[in-house]
Amino acid sequence: MKVLSFCHSSRACFPLPGFIIFFFTCYVHRMESAKFTVIGPSDPVMAILGQETVLPCHLSPSMSAANMEVRWFRSEFESFVHLYRDGKDWFDGQKPEYQGRTELLKARLTDGIVPLRILNIRRADEGQYLCFVQDDTSYGETVLELRVAGLGSAPLISVEGHQDGGIRVICQSVGWYPEPEVLWKDLSGRDLPSLSETTSRGDNNLFEIETAIVVKKHSNQNLSCCIRNTILNQEKESAVYIADSFFPRVNPWMVALSVILVVLFGFMGLTVYLFKMKGKLTEEVGKRDIEVEIGKLAAAQGWRRSVAPIEEANVTLDPDTAHPNLVLSEDGKSVRCVDTQQRLPNNAERFDTELCVLGCEGFTSGRHCWEVEVEVGRYWAVGVAREAVGRKGWISHSPEGVIWAVQWQGQFRALTSPLTPLPLSRVPSRIRVCLDCDRGQVTFIDAGDEAPIFTFPPGSVPGERIRPWLLVGWQSQISLCP
């Protein structure tokens, strides 16, 4: 049997199978050569509150990104910080808090350099950002961290009054982030111990500082209050000098009178104390008997609560509520997030913006438990939601949005308001959700080692119909355990 051949010239002739292999090898090499890597800084980017900053990002090897899609986002792919596509910026779907504050710098777009400028930096801008770039055949992404710091006001020093034979001096400042270091110094720059120090958060979630010191005559009358931002390594300082005339003058006769009064009042106090002791002994004996009875009652109530039945709920997912990017298994026991939206009816029950899905089951009374296994994903959340939770547009993932859940997004945390970090040694892959409808309480337990994760306190969940709730982030997959 003859084998067909392909001849390039009189000196080179290839059999047809060999030519096909040669052509395929060249095509694959051409496809691979068009791939690229998205690169960002390895160290966090620093930004100052109220100013602007630039998040660097570029392609390697260098190539034009003018006709590519450049997407900057945080936790949710669909809800972007900034989007460049088809040669122009898109703002439909941009996160509301970034509207009017972002700009993709296009000066070197043809070299594959796609940095993002953010104006008027806010406290909430701090965290992780993803730079995602794709063309018709390939895509890449990188993660970078933005840290925010704020320099507060210059320290305000004020004299409050006399204390302990000296003068009490107060130093106050507002508008710092993160929590700054506060120091009192003398004229030679040595640190002085403070009498008290108070740190609080203002309405803008920035730190407010108040510290006090007592200045004695002929000792540290020249002093300064220094407040330092340890991240920026910058500080603000104010100084004060207390003149001799401001210090209190001591009268020897007043000292003697004070000693006599202290002794007299001490004797009177001791006499009253001895008379009261007799009555207290009798009272304490009676209280001890009452406490024993209360302890017995509390133990009985705790025992009754512990033996109350817990129903192992067989939870399945409701396809009518799933976001179009979520694909459910046929048995409704698992869900994964894909890049392409499915063509599904936009019914009233379906989430159209958040990557969420509800369980079919709803609970109004009793105690119910089910387990959730997280198989893969960059960010996800598990918990419960009121049946009347919003399905259209953006919703709050917190009790204010009638959702009670825990979330993984670079770190593990409870979705309270504000968020509660959960410093676990590892991220649990299997979580047991326990809902007590009668007490209005939700508890999350690591099903691997039975360690408690977080509990929303009694009364947190209203006495209404409650359903299981999942947030399935980009490229994530979650299963309900049998």
GROMACS .gro file of C-alpha atoms in nm:
model
  482
    1MET     CA    1   0.000   0.000   0.000
    2LYS     CA    2   0.134   0.345  -0.093
    3VAL     CA    3   0.183   0.618   0.167
    4LEU     CA    4   0.096   0.968   0.053
    5SER     CA    5   0.382   1.216   0.087
    6PHE     CA    6   0.433   1.591   0.081
    7CYS     CA    7   0.740   1.726  -0.106
    8HIS     CA    8   0.866   2.073  -0.031
    9SER     CA    9   1.135   2.057  -0.302
   10SER     CA   10   1.324   1.806  -0.502
   11ARG     CA   11   1.551   1.747  -0.203
   12ALA     CA   12   1.295   1.730   0.081
   13CYS     CA   13   0.999   1.494   0.078
   14PHE     CA   14   0.791   1.405   0.392
   15PRO     CA   15   0.530   1.131   0.431
   16LEU     CA   16   0.182   1.275   0.498
   17PRO     CA   17   0.167   1.160   0.868
   18GLY     CA   18   0.501   1.325   0.931
   19PHE     CA   19   0.380   1.651   0.778
   20ILE     CA   20   0.070   1.650   1.001
   21ILE     CA   21   0.288   1.607   1.312
   22PHE     CA   22   0.518   1.887   1.193
   23PHE     CA   23   0.223   2.123   1.131
   24PHE     CA   24   0.062   2.043   1.470
   25THR     CA   25   0.392   2.104   1.654
   26CYS     CA   26   0.433   2.444   1.488
   27TYR     CA   27   0.073   2.538   1.571
   28VAL     CA   28   0.105   2.442   1.937
   29HIS     CA   29   0.430   2.634   1.963
   30ARG     CA   30   0.259   2.938   1.815
   31MET     CA   31  -0.031   2.910   2.060
   32GLU     CA   32   0.200   2.878   2.362
   33SER     CA   33   0.416   3.170   2.254
   34ALA     CA   34   0.111   3.396   2.272
   35LYS     CA   35   0.057   3.326   2.643
   36PHE     CA   36   0.157   3.577   2.906
   37THR     CA   37   0.197   3.618   3.280
   38VAL     CA   38   0.039   3.897   3.488
   39ILE     CA   39   0.286   4.038   3.742
   40GLY     CA   40   0.231   4.268   4.040
   41PRO     CA   41   0.444   4.383   4.332
   42SER     CA   42   0.547   4.123   4.590
   43ASP     CA   43   0.536   4.377   4.876
   44PRO     CA   44   0.219   4.558   4.992
   45VAL     CA   45   0.143   4.897   4.832
   46MET     CA   46   0.126   5.177   5.088
   47ALA     CA   47  -0.135   5.455   5.063
   48ILE     CA   48  -0.220   5.757   5.278
   49LEU     CA   49  -0.578   5.844   5.368
   50GLY     CA   50  -0.726   6.121   5.154
   51GLN     CA   51  -0.450   6.101   4.893
   52GLU     CA   52  -0.421   5.898   4.571
   53THR     CA   53  -0.222   5.582   4.502
   54VAL     CA   54  -0.132   5.361   4.205
   55LEU     CA   55  -0.156   4.979   4.206
   56PRO     CA   56   0.115   4.845   3.966
   57CYS     CA   57   0.045   4.558   3.722
   58HIS     CA   58   0.209   4.451   3.393
   59LEU     CA   59   0.235   4.165   3.145
   60SER     CA   60   0.540   3.948   3.089
   61PRO     CA   61   0.665   3.923   2.821
   62SER     CA   62   0.586   4.278   2.720
   63MET     CA   63   0.296   4.298   2.472
   64SER     CA   64   0.013   4.533   2.390
   65ALA     CA   65  -0.294   4.513   2.615
   66ALA     CA   66  -0.489   4.774   2.415
   67ASN     CA   67  -0.731   4.512   2.279
   68MET     CA   68  -0.743   4.294   2.592
   69GLU     CA   69  -0.979   4.295   2.887
   70VAL     CA   70  -0.824   4.442   3.204
   71ARG     CA   71  -1.034   4.385   3.515
   72TRP     CA   72  -0.943   4.506   3.864
   73PHE     CA   73  -1.160   4.351   4.137
   74ARG     CA   74  -1.150   4.247   4.501
   75SER     CA   75  -1.352   3.950   4.627
   76GLU     CA   76  -1.618   3.924   4.355
   77PHE     CA   77  -1.532   3.894   3.987
   78GLU     CA   78  -1.860   4.044   3.866
   79SER     CA   79  -1.850   4.340   4.105
   80PHE     CA   80  -1.537   4.513   3.980
   81VAL     CA   81  -1.328   4.806   4.098
   82HIS     CA   82  -1.244   4.905   3.737
   83LEU     CA   83  -1.302   4.743   3.397
   84TYR     CA   84  -1.135   4.814   3.062
   85ARG     CA   85  -1.271   4.622   2.761
   86ASP     CA   86  -1.310   4.669   2.386
   87GLY     CA   87  -1.073   4.965   2.396
   88LYS     CA   88  -1.266   5.168   2.655
   89ASP     CA   89  -1.358   5.189   3.024
   90TRP     CA   90  -1.684   5.033   3.146
   91PHE     CA   91  -1.865   5.158   3.454
   92ASP     CA   92  -2.190   4.959   3.446
   93GLY     CA   93  -2.155   4.717   3.738
   94GLN     CA   94  -1.869   4.903   3.910
   95LYS     CA   95  -1.874   4.883   4.293
   96PRO     CA   96  -2.056   5.198   4.413
   97GLU     CA   97  -1.783   5.294   4.662
   98TYR     CA   98  -1.528   5.326   4.377
   99GLN     CA   99  -1.741   5.528   4.134
  100GLY     CA  100  -1.559   5.842   4.023
  101ARG     CA  101  -1.240   5.740   4.208
  102THR     CA  102  -1.061   5.500   3.969
  103GLU     CA  103  -0.860   5.542   3.649
  104LEU     CA  104  -0.672   5.286   3.438
  105LEU     CA  105  -0.345   5.455   3.335
  106LYS     CA  106  -0.316   5.395   2.959
  107ALA     CA  107   0.009   5.580   2.878
  108ARG     CA  108   0.198   5.251   2.836
  109LEU     CA  109  -0.093   5.021   2.760
  110THR     CA  110   0.077   4.907   2.437
  111ASP     CA  111   0.373   4.785   2.646
  112GLY     CA  112   0.143   4.570   2.864
  113ILE     CA  113   0.157   4.806   3.164
  114VAL     CA  114  -0.194   4.835   3.318
  115PRO     CA  115  -0.171   5.016   3.657
  116LEU     CA  116  -0.481   5.139   3.842
  117ARG     CA  117  -0.501   5.481   4.010
  118ILE     CA  118  -0.737   5.520   4.308
  119LEU     CA  119  -0.824   5.872   4.423
  120ASN     CA  120  -0.917   5.994   4.772
  121ILE     CA  121  -0.801   5.681   4.957
  122ARG     CA  122  -1.041   5.562   5.228
  123ARG     CA  123  -1.005   5.327   5.524
  124ALA     CA  124  -1.227   5.067   5.351
  125ASP     CA  125  -0.992   5.055   5.046
  126GLU     CA  126  -0.741   4.849   5.246
  127GLY     CA  127  -0.707   4.482   5.151
  128GLN     CA  128  -0.639   4.253   4.855
  129TYR     CA  129  -0.688   4.346   4.487
  130LEU     CA  130  -0.675   4.120   4.179
  131CYS     CA  131  -0.541   4.238   3.843
  132PHE     CA  132  -0.700   4.013   3.576
  133VAL     CA  133  -0.603   4.035   3.206
  134GLN     CA  134  -0.732   3.818   2.920
  135ASP     CA  135  -0.735   3.806   2.541
  136ASP     CA  136  -0.912   3.569   2.301
  137THR     CA  137  -0.698   3.265   2.386
  138SER     CA  138  -0.552   3.305   2.733
  139TYR     CA  139  -0.573   3.494   3.058
  140GLY     CA  140  -0.372   3.560   3.375
  141GLU     CA  141  -0.404   3.734   3.707
  142THR     CA  142  -0.207   3.845   4.010
  143VAL     CA  143  -0.295   3.939   4.367
  144LEU     CA  144  -0.156   4.242   4.548
  145GLU     CA  145  -0.224   4.401   4.884
  146LEU     CA  146  -0.302   4.764   4.959
  147ARG     CA  147  -0.227   4.897   5.306
  148VAL     CA  148  -0.378   5.225   5.420
  149ALA     CA  149  -0.229   5.458   5.678
  150GLY     CA  150  -0.339   5.794   5.811
  151LEU     CA  151  -0.153   6.080   5.976
  152GLY     CA  152  -0.376   6.245   6.234
  153SER     CA  153  -0.386   6.595   6.368
  154ALA     CA  154  -0.099   6.763   6.550
  155PRO     CA  155  -0.113   6.681   6.923
  156LEU     CA  156  -0.314   6.930   7.129
  157ILE     CA  157  -0.166   6.977   7.479
  158SER     CA  158  -0.378   7.122   7.759
  159VAL     CA  159  -0.334   7.173   8.135
  160GLU     CA  160  -0.621   7.011   8.330
  161GLY     CA  161  -0.539   7.098   8.693
  162HIS     CA  162  -0.344   6.997   9.004
  163GLN     CA  163  -0.292   6.630   9.093
  164ASP     CA  164  -0.058   6.448   9.333
  165GLY     CA  165   0.142   6.762   9.411
  166GLY     CA  166   0.195   6.836   9.042
  167ILE     CA  167   0.006   6.946   8.732
  168ARG     CA  168  -0.198   6.707   8.519
  169VAL     CA  169  -0.127   6.762   8.145
  170ILE     CA  170  -0.343   6.612   7.868
  171CYS     CA  171  -0.239   6.536   7.506
  172GLN     CA  172  -0.510   6.470   7.243
  173SER     CA  173  -0.505   6.389   6.869
  174VAL     CA  174  -0.751   6.242   6.615
  175GLY     CA  175  -0.751   6.088   6.266
  176TRP     CA  176  -0.481   5.816   6.295
  177TYR     CA  177  -0.466   5.477   6.126
  178PRO     CA  178  -0.357   5.222   6.225
  179GLU     CA  179  -0.334   5.270   6.601
  180PRO     CA  180  -0.030   5.494   6.659
  181GLU     CA  181   0.247   5.490   6.917
  182VAL     CA  182   0.222   5.765   7.183
  183LEU     CA  183   0.523   5.896   7.376
  184TRP     CA  184   0.592   6.170   7.629
  185LYS     CA  185   0.951   6.305   7.611
  186ASP     CA  186   1.159   6.543   7.821
  187LEU     CA  187   1.387   6.817   7.691
  188SER     CA  188   1.671   6.571   7.623
  189GLY     CA  189   1.447   6.330   7.429
  190ARG     CA  190   1.410   6.064   7.700
  191ASP     CA  191   1.078   5.880   7.726
  192LEU     CA  192   0.854   5.965   8.023
  193PRO     CA  193   0.593   5.728   8.171
  194SER     CA  194   0.234   5.833   8.110
  195LEU     CA  195  -0.028   5.837   8.385
  196SER     CA  196  -0.304   5.706   8.158
  197GLU     CA  197  -0.374   5.645   7.791
  198THR     CA  198  -0.706   5.602   7.609
  199THR     CA  199  -0.757   5.492   7.248
  200SER     CA  200  -1.096   5.495   7.075
  201ARG     CA  201  -1.251   5.488   6.725
  202GLY     CA  202  -1.427   5.796   6.590
  203ASP     CA  203  -1.726   5.812   6.354
  204ASN     CA  204  -1.489   5.773   6.057
  205ASN     CA  205  -1.338   5.454   6.212
  206LEU     CA  206  -1.003   5.630   6.270
  207PHE     CA  207  -0.817   5.626   6.599
  208GLU     CA  208  -0.849   5.905   6.857
  209ILE     CA  209  -0.580   5.929   7.125
  210GLU     CA  210  -0.583   6.085   7.473
  211THR     CA  211  -0.290   6.047   7.714
  212ALA     CA  212  -0.211   6.215   8.046
  213ILE     CA  213   0.097   6.281   8.259
  214VAL     CA  214   0.159   6.451   8.594
  215VAL     CA  215   0.442   6.711   8.586
  216LYS     CA  216   0.624   6.786   8.913
  217LYS     CA  217   0.806   7.110   8.994
  218HIS     CA  218   1.178   7.111   8.901
  219SER     CA  219   1.123   6.785   8.708
  220ASN     CA  220   1.041   6.764   8.335
  221GLN     CA  221   0.877   7.104   8.316
  222ASN     CA  222   0.988   7.105   7.952
  223LEU     CA  223   0.811   6.815   7.781
  224SER     CA  224   0.660   6.715   7.447
  225CYS     CA  225   0.387   6.479   7.327
  226CYS     CA  226   0.489   6.271   7.023
  227ILE     CA  227   0.247   6.054   6.820
  228ARG     CA  228   0.402   5.823   6.557
  229ASN     CA  229   0.255   5.619   6.272
  230THR     CA  230   0.473   5.307   6.282
  231ILE     CA  231   0.387   5.198   5.925
  232LEU     CA  232   0.475   5.529   5.761
  233ASN     CA  233   0.748   5.594   6.019
  234GLN     CA  234   0.624   5.952   6.048
  235GLU     CA  235   0.526   6.144   6.359
  236LYS     CA  236   0.373   6.467   6.484
  237GLU     CA  237   0.492   6.640   6.799
  238SER     CA  238   0.389   6.932   7.022
  239ALA     CA  239   0.580   7.075   7.320
  240VAL     CA  240   0.488   7.269   7.636
  241TYR     CA  241   0.669   7.437   7.927
  242ILE     CA  242   0.510   7.459   8.274
  243ALA     CA  243   0.631   7.765   8.471
  244ASP     CA  244   0.703   7.747   8.847
  245SER     CA  245   0.416   7.981   8.931
  246PHE     CA  246   0.159   7.719   8.820
  247PHE     CA  247   0.265   7.456   9.075
  248PRO     CA  248   0.074   7.435   9.409
  249ARG     CA  249   0.240   7.576   9.724
  250VAL     CA  250   0.238   7.353  10.034
  251ASN     CA  251   0.141   7.507  10.377
  252PRO     CA  252   0.288   7.311  10.679
  253TRP     CA  253  -0.022   7.381  10.894
  254MET     CA  254  -0.246   7.245  10.620
  255VAL     CA  255  -0.035   6.928  10.609
  256ALA     CA  256  -0.073   6.874  10.986
  257LEU     CA  257  -0.450   6.935  10.970
  258SER     CA  258  -0.480   6.685  10.687
  259VAL     CA  259  -0.300   6.415  10.889
  260ILE     CA  260  -0.529   6.472  11.190
  261LEU     CA  261  -0.841   6.451  10.976
  262VAL     CA  262  -0.720   6.128  10.811
  263VAL     CA  263  -0.662   5.963  11.151
  264LEU     CA  264  -0.999   6.079  11.286
  265PHE     CA  265  -1.197   5.959  10.987
  266GLY     CA  266  -1.004   5.633  10.988
  267PHE     CA  267  -1.104   5.561  11.350
  268MET     CA  268  -1.469   5.641  11.278
  269GLY     CA  269  -1.465   5.418  10.972
  270LEU     CA  270  -1.317   5.125  11.166
  271THR     CA  271  -1.591   5.151  11.431
  272VAL     CA  272  -1.869   5.147  11.170
  273TYR     CA  273  -1.701   4.854  10.991
  274LEU     CA  274  -1.694   4.637  11.307
  275PHE     CA  275  -2.067   4.694  11.369
  276LYS     CA  276  -2.152   4.597  11.009
  277MET     CA  277  -1.943   4.280  11.011
  278LYS     CA  278  -2.175   4.106  11.256
  279GLY     CA  279  -2.479   4.166  11.036
  280LYS     CA  280  -2.296   4.061  10.720
  281LEU     CA  281  -2.197   3.723  10.861
  282THR     CA  282  -2.561   3.632  10.916
  283GLU     CA  283  -2.657   3.765  10.573
  284GLU     CA  284  -2.383   3.569  10.395
  285VAL     CA  285  -2.497   3.239  10.549
  286GLY     CA  286  -2.845   3.298  10.409
  287LYS     CA  287  -2.708   3.395  10.067
  288ARG     CA  288  -2.497   3.079  10.052
  289ASP     CA  289  -2.805   2.862  10.097
  290ILE     CA  290  -2.987   3.054   9.821
  291GLU     CA  291  -2.691   3.019   9.582
  292VAL     CA  292  -2.687   2.641   9.633
  293GLU     CA  293  -3.054   2.622   9.536
  294ILE     CA  294  -2.999   2.849   9.232
  295GLY     CA  295  -2.706   2.632   9.119
  296LYS     CA  296  -2.924   2.320   9.139
  297LEU     CA  297  -3.195   2.491   8.932
  298ALA     CA  298  -2.946   2.615   8.669
  299ALA     CA  299  -2.794   2.267   8.639
  300ALA     CA  300  -3.138   2.117   8.585
  301GLN     CA  301  -3.222   2.373   8.318
  302GLY     CA  302  -2.888   2.315   8.143
  303TRP     CA  303  -2.951   1.939   8.145
  304ARG     CA  304  -3.294   1.983   7.991
  305ARG     CA  305  -3.144   2.206   7.718
  306SER     CA  306  -2.869   1.956   7.644
  307VAL     CA  307  -3.112   1.668   7.593
  308ALA     CA  308  -3.348   1.868   7.368
  309PRO     CA  309  -3.371   1.683   7.030
  310ILE     CA  310  -3.148   1.798   6.740
  311GLU     CA  311  -3.273   1.716   6.392
  312GLU     CA  312  -3.009   1.628   6.130
  313ALA     CA  313  -3.152   1.819   5.835
  314ASN     CA  314  -3.126   1.671   5.485
  315VAL     CA  315  -3.057   1.998   5.301
  316THR     CA  316  -3.077   2.036   4.923
  317LEU     CA  317  -3.021   2.348   4.714
  318ASP     CA  318  -3.305   2.536   4.545
  319PRO     CA  319  -3.224   2.584   4.172
  320ASP     CA  320  -3.486   2.860   4.142
  321THR     CA  321  -3.275   3.082   4.372
  322ALA     CA  322  -2.926   3.014   4.224
  323HIS     CA  323  -2.736   3.295   4.050
  324PRO     CA  324  -2.690   3.225   3.673
  325ASN     CA  325  -2.314   3.170   3.725
  326LEU     CA  326  -2.382   2.887   3.975
  327VAL     CA  327  -2.417   2.529   3.843
  328LEU     CA  328  -2.602   2.283   4.071
  329SER     CA  329  -2.565   1.904   4.064
  330GLU     CA  330  -2.867   1.696   3.966
  331ASP     CA  331  -2.929   1.587   4.326
  332GLY     CA  332  -2.902   1.948   4.451
  333LYS     CA  333  -2.619   1.855   4.688
  334SER     CA  334  -2.332   2.054   4.537
  335VAL     CA  335  -2.276   2.386   4.359
  336ARG     CA  336  -1.983   2.542   4.172
  337CYS     CA  337  -1.918   2.883   4.020
  338VAL     CA  338  -1.834   2.910   3.647
  339ASP     CA  339  -1.722   3.200   3.427
  340THR     CA  340  -2.019   3.194   3.186
  341GLN     CA  341  -2.375   3.274   3.290
  342GLN     CA  342  -2.643   3.014   3.216
  343ARG     CA  343  -2.962   3.109   3.036
  344LEU     CA  344  -3.210   3.084   3.321
  345PRO     CA  345  -3.545   3.257   3.380
  346ASN     CA  346  -3.507   3.578   3.583
  347ASN     CA  347  -3.776   3.482   3.832
  348ALA     CA  348  -3.840   3.677   4.152
  349GLU     CA  349  -3.670   3.412   4.370
  350ARG     CA  350  -3.336   3.415   4.184
  351PHE     CA  351  -3.026   3.611   4.298
  352ASP     CA  352  -2.927   3.825   3.998
  353THR     CA  353  -2.615   4.001   4.136
  354GLU     CA  354  -2.478   3.812   4.438
  355LEU     CA  355  -2.330   3.464   4.373
  356CYS     CA  356  -2.573   3.306   4.623
  357VAL     CA  357  -2.814   3.012   4.649
  358LEU     CA  358  -3.065   2.911   4.920
  359GLY     CA  359  -3.157   2.569   5.051
  360CYS     CA  360  -3.497   2.427   4.963
  361GLU     CA  361  -3.573   2.361   5.329
  362GLY     CA  362  -3.698   2.630   5.565
  363PHE     CA  363  -3.713   2.617   5.946
  364THR     CA  364  -3.936   2.804   6.191
  365SER     CA  365  -3.891   2.601   6.510
  366GLY     CA  366  -3.676   2.332   6.669
  367ARG     CA  367  -3.301   2.265   6.644
  368HIS     CA  368  -3.146   2.163   6.311
  369CYS     CA  369  -2.791   2.077   6.196
  370TRP     CA  370  -2.631   2.009   5.858
  371GLU     CA  371  -2.273   1.990   5.729
  372VAL     CA  372  -2.110   2.176   5.440
  373GLU     CA  373  -1.784   2.072   5.270
  374VAL     CA  374  -1.576   2.333   5.085
  375GLU     CA  375  -1.379   2.155   4.813
  376VAL     CA  376  -1.201   2.445   4.639
  377GLY     CA  377  -1.222   2.822   4.605
  378ARG     CA  378  -1.066   3.158   4.680
  379TYR     CA  379  -1.364   3.295   4.868
  380TRP     CA  380  -1.691   3.151   4.996
  381ALA     CA  381  -1.938   3.182   5.281
  382VAL     CA  382  -2.180   2.943   5.455
  383GLY     CA  383  -2.465   3.014   5.694
  384VAL     CA  384  -2.837   3.091   5.705
  385ALA     CA  385  -3.062   3.368   5.578
  386ARG     CA  386  -3.417   3.481   5.633
  387GLU     CA  387  -3.646   3.361   5.354
  388ALA     CA  388  -3.727   3.727   5.276
  389VAL     CA  389  -3.358   3.806   5.203
  390GLY     CA  390  -3.312   4.039   4.904
  391ARG     CA  391  -3.252   3.862   4.574
  392LYS     CA  392  -3.201   4.154   4.334
  393GLY     CA  393  -2.900   4.388   4.336
  394TRP     CA  394  -2.632   4.410   4.604
  395ILE     CA  395  -2.716   4.294   4.956
  396SER     CA  396  -2.536   4.320   5.289
  397HIS     CA  397  -2.373   3.992   5.402
  398SER     CA  398  -2.450   4.060   5.769
  399PRO     CA  399  -2.736   4.042   6.018
  400GLU     CA  400  -2.848   4.383   5.885
  401GLY     CA  401  -2.901   4.207   5.550
  402VAL     CA  402  -3.077   3.919   5.737
  403ILE     CA  403  -2.777   3.687   5.679
  404TRP     CA  404  -2.581   3.506   5.955
  405ALA     CA  405  -2.267   3.337   5.818
  406VAL     CA  406  -1.890   3.281   5.829
  407GLN     CA  407  -1.664   3.355   5.529
  408TRP     CA  408  -1.320   3.273   5.388
  409GLN     CA  409  -1.162   3.556   5.183
  410GLY     CA  410  -0.789   3.557   5.243
  411GLN     CA  411  -0.873   3.520   5.611
  412PHE     CA  412  -1.150   3.346   5.805
  413ARG     CA  413  -1.409   3.577   5.966
  414ALA     CA  414  -1.766   3.602   6.090
  415LEU     CA  415  -1.995   3.824   5.883
  416THR     CA  416  -2.094   4.050   6.170
  417SER     CA  417  -2.110   4.428   6.144
  418PRO     CA  418  -1.825   4.518   6.165
  419LEU     CA  419  -1.653   4.193   6.057
  420THR     CA  420  -1.513   3.964   6.332
  421PRO     CA  421  -1.174   3.801   6.243
  422LEU     CA  422  -1.151   3.433   6.343
  423PRO     CA  423  -0.784   3.352   6.417
  424LEU     CA  424  -0.797   2.976   6.343
  425SER     CA  425  -0.482   2.766   6.297
  426ARG     CA  426  -0.630   2.626   5.975
  427VAL     CA  427  -0.932   2.688   5.755
  428PRO     CA  428  -1.192   2.414   5.818
  429SER     CA  429  -1.288   2.221   5.505
  430ARG     CA  430  -1.604   2.078   5.663
  431ILE     CA  431  -1.832   2.298   5.871
  432ARG     CA  432  -2.139   2.200   6.076
  433VAL     CA  433  -2.413   2.464   6.084
  434CYS     CA  434  -2.643   2.442   6.388
  435LEU     CA  435  -2.965   2.649   6.390
  436ASP     CA  436  -3.169   2.683   6.709
  437CYS     CA  437  -3.492   2.850   6.597
  438ASP     CA  438  -3.642   2.861   6.946
  439ARG     CA  439  -3.343   3.054   7.091
  440GLY     CA  440  -3.272   3.255   6.771
  441GLN     CA  441  -2.910   3.135   6.763
  442VAL     CA  442  -2.668   3.005   6.495
  443THR     CA  443  -2.349   2.812   6.580
  444PHE     CA  444  -2.067   2.703   6.345
  445ILE     CA  445  -1.848   2.404   6.438
  446ASP     CA  446  -1.539   2.253   6.271
  447ALA     CA  447  -1.669   1.907   6.181
  448GLY     CA  448  -1.311   1.776   6.164
  449ASP     CA  449  -1.215   1.822   6.530
  450GLU     CA  450  -1.550   1.936   6.679
  451ALA     CA  451  -1.393   2.272   6.775
  452PRO     CA  452  -1.637   2.567   6.796
  453ILE     CA  453  -1.581   2.833   6.529
  454PHE     CA  454  -1.831   3.113   6.604
  455THR     CA  455  -2.177   3.164   6.755
  456PHE     CA  456  -2.425   3.440   6.683
  457PRO     CA  457  -2.573   3.503   7.031
  458PRO     CA  458  -2.929   3.404   7.132
  459GLY     CA  459  -3.192   3.636   6.992
  460SER     CA  460  -2.982   3.727   6.685
  461VAL     CA  461  -3.199   3.532   6.440
  462PRO     CA  462  -3.563   3.650   6.427
  463GLY     CA  463  -3.851   3.409   6.475
  464GLU     CA  464  -3.928   3.381   6.103
  465ARG     CA  465  -3.870   3.118   5.833
  466ILE     CA  466  -3.492   3.060   5.802
  467ARG     CA  467  -3.319   2.878   5.510
  468PRO     CA  468  -2.962   2.754   5.450
  469TRP     CA  469  -2.752   3.008   5.252
  470LEU     CA  470  -2.430   2.973   5.049
  471LEU     CA  471  -2.206   3.229   4.878
  472VAL     CA  472  -1.998   3.052   4.611
  473GLY     CA  473  -1.712   3.271   4.489
  474TRP     CA  474  -1.534   3.259   4.156
  475GLN     CA  475  -1.395   2.908   4.077
  476SER     CA  476  -1.531   2.778   4.411
  477GLN     CA  477  -1.721   2.455   4.480
  478ILE     CA  478  -1.927   2.364   4.789
  479SER     CA  479  -2.108   2.039   4.872
  480LEU     CA  480  -2.374   1.949   5.127
  481CYS     CA  481  -2.270   1.638   5.318
  482PRO     CA  482  -2.517   1.347   5.330
   0.00000   0.00000   0.00000
